[in-house]
mmCIF file of C-alpha atoms in Angstrom:
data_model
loop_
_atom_site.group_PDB
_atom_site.id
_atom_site.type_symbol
_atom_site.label_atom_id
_atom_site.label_comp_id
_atom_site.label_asym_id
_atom_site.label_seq_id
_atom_site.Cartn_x
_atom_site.Cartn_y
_atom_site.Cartn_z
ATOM 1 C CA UNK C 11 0.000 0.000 0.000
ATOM 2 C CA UNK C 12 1.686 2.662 -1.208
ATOM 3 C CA UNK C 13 0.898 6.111 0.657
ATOM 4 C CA UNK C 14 2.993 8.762 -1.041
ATOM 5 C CA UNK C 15 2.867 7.959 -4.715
ATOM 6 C CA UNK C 16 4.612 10.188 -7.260
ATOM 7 C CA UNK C 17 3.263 9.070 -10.708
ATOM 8 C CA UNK C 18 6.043 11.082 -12.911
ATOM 9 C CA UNK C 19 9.117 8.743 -12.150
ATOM 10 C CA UNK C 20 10.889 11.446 -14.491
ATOM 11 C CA UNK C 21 11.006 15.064 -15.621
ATOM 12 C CA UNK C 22 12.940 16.824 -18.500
ATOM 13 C CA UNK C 23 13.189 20.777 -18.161
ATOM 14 C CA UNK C 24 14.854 23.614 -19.917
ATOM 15 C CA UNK C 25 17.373 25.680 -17.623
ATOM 16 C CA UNK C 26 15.389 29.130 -16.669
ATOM 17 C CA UNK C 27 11.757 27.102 -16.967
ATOM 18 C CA UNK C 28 9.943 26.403 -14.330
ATOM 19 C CA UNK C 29 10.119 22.955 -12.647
ATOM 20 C CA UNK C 30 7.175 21.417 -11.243
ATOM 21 C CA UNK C 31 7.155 18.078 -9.053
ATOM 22 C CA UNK C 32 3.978 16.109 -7.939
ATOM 23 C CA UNK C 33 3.255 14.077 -4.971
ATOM 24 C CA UNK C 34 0.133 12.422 -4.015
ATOM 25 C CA UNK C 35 -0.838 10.622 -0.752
ATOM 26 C CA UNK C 36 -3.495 8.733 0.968
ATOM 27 C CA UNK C 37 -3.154 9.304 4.550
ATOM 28 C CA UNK C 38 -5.695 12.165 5.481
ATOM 29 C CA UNK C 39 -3.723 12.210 8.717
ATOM 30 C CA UNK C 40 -0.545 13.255 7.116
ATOM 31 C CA UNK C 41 0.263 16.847 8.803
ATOM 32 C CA UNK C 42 3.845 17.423 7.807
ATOM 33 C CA UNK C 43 5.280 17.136 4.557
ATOM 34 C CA UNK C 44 9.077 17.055 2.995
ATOM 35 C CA UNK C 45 10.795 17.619 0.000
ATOM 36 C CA UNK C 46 14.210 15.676 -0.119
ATOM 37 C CA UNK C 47 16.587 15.588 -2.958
ATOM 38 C CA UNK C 48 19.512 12.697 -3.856
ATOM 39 C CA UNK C 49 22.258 13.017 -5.835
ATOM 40 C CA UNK C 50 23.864 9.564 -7.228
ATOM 41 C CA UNK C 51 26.263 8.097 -4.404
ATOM 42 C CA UNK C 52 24.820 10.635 -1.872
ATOM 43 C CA UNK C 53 22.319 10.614 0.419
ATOM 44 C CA UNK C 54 19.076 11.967 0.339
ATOM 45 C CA UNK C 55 19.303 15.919 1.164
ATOM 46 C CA UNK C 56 16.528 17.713 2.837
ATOM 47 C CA UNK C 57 14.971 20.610 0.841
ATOM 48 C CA UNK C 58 11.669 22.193 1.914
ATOM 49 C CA UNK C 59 9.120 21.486 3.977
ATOM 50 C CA UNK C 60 5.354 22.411 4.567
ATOM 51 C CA UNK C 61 2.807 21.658 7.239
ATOM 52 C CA UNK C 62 -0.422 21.197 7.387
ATOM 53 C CA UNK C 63 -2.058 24.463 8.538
ATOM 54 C CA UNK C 64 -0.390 26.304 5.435
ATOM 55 C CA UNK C 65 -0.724 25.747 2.006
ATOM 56 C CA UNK C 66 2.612 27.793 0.738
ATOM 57 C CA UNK C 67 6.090 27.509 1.480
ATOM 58 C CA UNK C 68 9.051 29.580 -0.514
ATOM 59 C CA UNK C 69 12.890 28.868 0.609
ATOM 60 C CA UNK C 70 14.698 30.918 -2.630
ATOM 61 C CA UNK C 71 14.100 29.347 -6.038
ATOM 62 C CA UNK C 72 11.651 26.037 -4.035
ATOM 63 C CA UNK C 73 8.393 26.712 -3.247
ATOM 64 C CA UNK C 74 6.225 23.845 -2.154
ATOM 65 C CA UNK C 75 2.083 24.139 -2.667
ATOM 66 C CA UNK C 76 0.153 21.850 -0.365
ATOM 67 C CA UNK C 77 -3.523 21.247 -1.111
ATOM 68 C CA UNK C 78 -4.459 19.004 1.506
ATOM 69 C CA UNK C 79 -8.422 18.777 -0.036
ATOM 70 C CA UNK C 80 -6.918 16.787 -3.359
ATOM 71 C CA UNK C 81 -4.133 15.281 -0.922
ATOM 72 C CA UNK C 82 -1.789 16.605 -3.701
ATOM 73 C CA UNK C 83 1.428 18.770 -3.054
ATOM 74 C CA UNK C 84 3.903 20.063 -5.532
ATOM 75 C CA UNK C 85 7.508 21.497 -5.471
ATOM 76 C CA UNK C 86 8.065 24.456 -7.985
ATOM 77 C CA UNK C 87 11.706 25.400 -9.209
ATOM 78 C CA UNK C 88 12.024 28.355 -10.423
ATOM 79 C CA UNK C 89 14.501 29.206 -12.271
ATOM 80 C CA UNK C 90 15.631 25.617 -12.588
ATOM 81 C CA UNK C 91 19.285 24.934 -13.134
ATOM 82 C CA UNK C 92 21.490 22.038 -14.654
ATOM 83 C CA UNK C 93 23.010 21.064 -11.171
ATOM 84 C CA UNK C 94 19.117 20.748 -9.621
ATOM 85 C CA UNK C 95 19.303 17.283 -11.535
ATOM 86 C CA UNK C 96 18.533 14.697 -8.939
ATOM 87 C CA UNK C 97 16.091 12.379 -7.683
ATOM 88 C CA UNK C 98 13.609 13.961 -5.987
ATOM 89 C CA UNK C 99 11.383 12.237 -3.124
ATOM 90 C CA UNK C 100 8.633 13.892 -1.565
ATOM 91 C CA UNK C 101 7.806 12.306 2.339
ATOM 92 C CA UNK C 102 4.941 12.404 4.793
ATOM 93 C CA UNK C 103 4.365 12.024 8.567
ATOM 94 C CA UNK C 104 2.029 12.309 10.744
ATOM 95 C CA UNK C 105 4.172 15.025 13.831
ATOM 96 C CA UNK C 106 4.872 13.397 17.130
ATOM 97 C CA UNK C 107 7.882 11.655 18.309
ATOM 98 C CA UNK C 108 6.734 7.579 17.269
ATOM 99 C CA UNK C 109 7.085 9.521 13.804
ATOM 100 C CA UNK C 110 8.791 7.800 10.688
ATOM 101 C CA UNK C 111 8.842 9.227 7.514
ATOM 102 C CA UNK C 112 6.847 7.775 4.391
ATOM 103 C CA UNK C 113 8.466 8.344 0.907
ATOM 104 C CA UNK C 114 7.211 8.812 -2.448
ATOM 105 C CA UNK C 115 9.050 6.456 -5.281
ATOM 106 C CA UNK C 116 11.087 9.507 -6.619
ATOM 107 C CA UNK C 117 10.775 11.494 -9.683
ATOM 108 C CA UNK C 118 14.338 11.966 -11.417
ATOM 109 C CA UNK C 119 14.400 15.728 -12.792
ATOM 110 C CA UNK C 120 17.408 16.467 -15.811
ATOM 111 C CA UNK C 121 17.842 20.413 -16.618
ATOM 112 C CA UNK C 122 19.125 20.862 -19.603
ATOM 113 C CA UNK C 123 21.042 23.522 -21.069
ATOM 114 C CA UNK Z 2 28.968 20.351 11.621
ATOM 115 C CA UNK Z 3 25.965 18.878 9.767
ATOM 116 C CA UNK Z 4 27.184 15.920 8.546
ATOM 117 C CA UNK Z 5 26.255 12.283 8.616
ATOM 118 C CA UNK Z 6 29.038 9.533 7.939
ATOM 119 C CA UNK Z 7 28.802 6.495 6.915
ATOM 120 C CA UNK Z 8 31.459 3.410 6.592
ATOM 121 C CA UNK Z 9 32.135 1.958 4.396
ATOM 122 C CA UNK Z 10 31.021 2.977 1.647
ATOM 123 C CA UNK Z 11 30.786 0.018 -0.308
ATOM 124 C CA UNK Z 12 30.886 -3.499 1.274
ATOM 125 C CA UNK Z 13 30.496 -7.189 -0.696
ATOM 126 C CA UNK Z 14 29.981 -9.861 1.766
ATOM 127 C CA UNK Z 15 29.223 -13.764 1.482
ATOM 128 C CA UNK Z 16 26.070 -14.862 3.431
ATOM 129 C CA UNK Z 17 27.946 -16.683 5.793
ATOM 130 C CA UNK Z 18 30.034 -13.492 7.142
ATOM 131 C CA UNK Z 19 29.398 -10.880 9.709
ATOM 132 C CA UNK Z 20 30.271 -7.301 8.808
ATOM 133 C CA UNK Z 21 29.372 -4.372 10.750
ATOM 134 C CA UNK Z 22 28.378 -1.031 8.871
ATOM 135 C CA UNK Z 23 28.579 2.295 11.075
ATOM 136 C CA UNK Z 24 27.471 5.661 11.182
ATOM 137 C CA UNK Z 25 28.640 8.946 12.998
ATOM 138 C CA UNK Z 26 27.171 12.341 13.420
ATOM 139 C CA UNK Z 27 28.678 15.195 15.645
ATOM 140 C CA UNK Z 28 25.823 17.585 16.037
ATOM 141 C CA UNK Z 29 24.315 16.246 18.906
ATOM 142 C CA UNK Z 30 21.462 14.849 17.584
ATOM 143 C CA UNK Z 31 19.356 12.355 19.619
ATOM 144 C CA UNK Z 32 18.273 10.438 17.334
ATOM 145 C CA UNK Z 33 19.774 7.911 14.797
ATOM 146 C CA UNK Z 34 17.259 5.706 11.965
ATOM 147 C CA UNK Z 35 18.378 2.716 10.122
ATOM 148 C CA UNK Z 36 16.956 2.841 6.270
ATOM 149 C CA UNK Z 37 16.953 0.285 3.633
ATOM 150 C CA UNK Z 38 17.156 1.609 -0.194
ATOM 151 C CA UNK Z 39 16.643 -0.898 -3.272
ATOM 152 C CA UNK Z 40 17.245 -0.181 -6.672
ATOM 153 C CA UNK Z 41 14.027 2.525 -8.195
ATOM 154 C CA UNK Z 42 12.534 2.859 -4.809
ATOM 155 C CA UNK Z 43 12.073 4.815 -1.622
ATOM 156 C CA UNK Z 44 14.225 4.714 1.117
ATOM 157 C CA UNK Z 45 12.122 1.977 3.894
ATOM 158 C CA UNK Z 46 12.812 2.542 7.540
ATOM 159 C CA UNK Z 47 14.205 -0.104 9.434
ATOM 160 C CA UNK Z 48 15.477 1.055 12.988
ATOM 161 C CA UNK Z 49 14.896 4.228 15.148
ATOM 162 C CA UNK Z 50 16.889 4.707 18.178
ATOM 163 C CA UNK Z 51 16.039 7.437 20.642
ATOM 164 C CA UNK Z 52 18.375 8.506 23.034
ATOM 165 C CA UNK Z 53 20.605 5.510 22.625
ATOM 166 C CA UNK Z 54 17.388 3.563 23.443
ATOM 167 C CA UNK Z 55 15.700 1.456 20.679
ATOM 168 C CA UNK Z 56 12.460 2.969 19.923
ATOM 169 C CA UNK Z 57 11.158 1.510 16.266
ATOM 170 C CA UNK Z 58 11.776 -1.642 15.176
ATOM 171 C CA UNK Z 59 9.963 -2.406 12.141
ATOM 172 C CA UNK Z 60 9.776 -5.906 12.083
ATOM 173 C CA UNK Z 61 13.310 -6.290 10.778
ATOM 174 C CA UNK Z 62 14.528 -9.901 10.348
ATOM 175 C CA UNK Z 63 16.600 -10.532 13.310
ATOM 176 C CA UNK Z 64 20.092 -11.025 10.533
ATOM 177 C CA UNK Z 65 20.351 -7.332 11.434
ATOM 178 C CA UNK Z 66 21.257 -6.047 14.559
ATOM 179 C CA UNK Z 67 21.366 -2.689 15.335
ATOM 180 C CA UNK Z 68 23.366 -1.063 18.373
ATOM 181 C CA UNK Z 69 23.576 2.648 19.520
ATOM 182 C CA UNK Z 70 27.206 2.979 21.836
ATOM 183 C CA UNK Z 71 26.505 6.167 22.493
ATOM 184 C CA UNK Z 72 24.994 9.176 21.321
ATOM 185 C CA UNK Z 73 26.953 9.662 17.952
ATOM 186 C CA UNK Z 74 27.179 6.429 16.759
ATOM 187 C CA UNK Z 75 24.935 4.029 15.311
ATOM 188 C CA UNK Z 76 25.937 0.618 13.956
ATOM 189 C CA UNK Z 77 24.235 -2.557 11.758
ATOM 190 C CA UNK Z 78 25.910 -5.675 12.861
ATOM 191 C CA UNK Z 79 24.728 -8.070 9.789
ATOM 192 C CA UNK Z 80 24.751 -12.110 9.827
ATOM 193 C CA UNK Z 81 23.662 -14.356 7.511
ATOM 194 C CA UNK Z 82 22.216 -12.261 5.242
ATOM 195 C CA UNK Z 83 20.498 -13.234 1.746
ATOM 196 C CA UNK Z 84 21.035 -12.049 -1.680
ATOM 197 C CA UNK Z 85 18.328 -10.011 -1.322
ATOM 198 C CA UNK Z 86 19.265 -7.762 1.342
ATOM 199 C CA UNK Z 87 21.577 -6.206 -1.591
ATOM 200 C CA UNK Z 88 20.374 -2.689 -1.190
ATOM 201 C CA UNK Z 89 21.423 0.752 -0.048
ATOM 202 C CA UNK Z 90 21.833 1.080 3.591
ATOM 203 C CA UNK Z 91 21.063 4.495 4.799
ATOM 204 C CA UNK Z 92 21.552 6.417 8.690
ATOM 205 C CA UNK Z 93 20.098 9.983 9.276
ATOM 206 C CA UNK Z 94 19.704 11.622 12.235
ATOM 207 C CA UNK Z 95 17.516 14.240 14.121
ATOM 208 C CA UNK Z 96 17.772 16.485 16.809
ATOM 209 C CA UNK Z 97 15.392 14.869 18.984
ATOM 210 C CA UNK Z 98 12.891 11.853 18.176
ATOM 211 C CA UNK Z 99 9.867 12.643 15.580
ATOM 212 C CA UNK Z 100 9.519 14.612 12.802
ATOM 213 C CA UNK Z 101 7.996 18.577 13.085
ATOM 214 C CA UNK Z 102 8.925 21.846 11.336
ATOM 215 C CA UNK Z 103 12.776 22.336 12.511
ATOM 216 C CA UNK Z 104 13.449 18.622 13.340
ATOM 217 C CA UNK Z 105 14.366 17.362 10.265
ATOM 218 C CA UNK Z 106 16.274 14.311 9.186
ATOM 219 C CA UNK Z 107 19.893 14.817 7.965
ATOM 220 C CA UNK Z 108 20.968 11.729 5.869
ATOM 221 C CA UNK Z 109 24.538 9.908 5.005
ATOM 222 C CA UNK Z 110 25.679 9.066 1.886
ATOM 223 C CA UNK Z 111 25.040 4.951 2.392
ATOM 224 C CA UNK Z 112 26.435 2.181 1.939
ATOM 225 C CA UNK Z 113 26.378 0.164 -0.946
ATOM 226 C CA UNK Z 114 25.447 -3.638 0.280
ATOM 227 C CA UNK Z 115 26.070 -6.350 -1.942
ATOM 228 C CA UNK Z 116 25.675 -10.271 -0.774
ATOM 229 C CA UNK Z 117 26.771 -12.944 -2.514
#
């Protein structure tokens, strides 16, 4: 049963375009929600994050939209650039300290020049 | 200081051995997780200690053994493992237990498990 699904397991943008990564999920008790991103041979890095009682969060060029009626959240890169190429997972957990992390399946972005 | 290490980084082992993989972190986190990453799929959690104190367990075969010395360290003492526990083996860490806003993970780089 997978609970944080990302359906595009890969995304090809321009360099300058806009960037846009989806994540669904099932758990309507989901309150916190993370953007990680991997590099090959590294682990995963944390990004952004939202929680629940907003539906916006903007660190710099990553903005993350949360729309917790469609259980759907999105990370927006903007511009994107060639060394933003990674695997990107999108997690959910429910806050508290029993918490564990549940990731999405990844969606590998390539900017190109 | 935010890293997470991790050694070694790669490690081939025959399922009759027992190899130890280990993890450090110097930022006084309190909390060290165990993940398991295959090949085109999310990292799976497999161990959450809490101030050096097992917390999580999630139903791991018993072949892996974790241990937590002390607060910086976190090790996977493996035994008789299968060809199928091949995989990425991940640590992060956290400042305290559970996940909120300002308590994120911070991950290593793994290590690459291969049994044979």
């Amino acid at each position: 049963d997978q609970q944080v699904k990302q359906n595009s397991p890969s995304l090809s943008v321009q360099e300058g375009r806009i960037s846009i990564l989806n994540c669904d999920y099932t758990n309507s008790m989901f309150d916190y929600f993370l953007w990680y991103k991997k590099y090959p041979a590294e682990g995963p890095t944390f990004l952004i994050s939202i929680s629940s009682i907003k539906d916006k969060n903007e660190d710099g060029r990553f903005t993350v939209f949360l729309n917790k009626s469609a259980k759907h959240l999105s990370l927006h890169i903007v511009p994107s650039q060639p060394g933003d190429s990674a695997v990107y997972f999108c997690a959910a957990t429910l806050t508290g300290t029993a918490s564990k992390l549940t990731f999405g399946t990844g969606t590998r972005l390539q900017v190109t020049l | 200081d935010t890293e997470v290490t991790q050694t070694p980084k790669h490690l081939v082992m025959g399922m009759t051995n027992k190899k130890s993989l280990k993890c450090e972190q110097h930022m006084g986190h309190r909390a060290m997780y165990w993940y398991k990453q295959k090949a085109k799929k999310p990292p799976e959690l497999m161990f959450v200690y809490s101030y050096e104190k097992l917390s999580i367990n999630e139903s791991v075969p018993s072949r892996f053994s974790p241990e937590c010395p002390n607060s910086s360290l976190l090790n996977l003492h493996l035994h008789a493992l299968q060809p199928e526990d091949s995989a990425l083996y991940l640590c992060a860490s956290s400042q305290v237990p559970g996940l909120a806003p300002g308590n994120e993970q911070y991950f290593g780089p793994g290590t690459r498990l291969t049994v044979t």
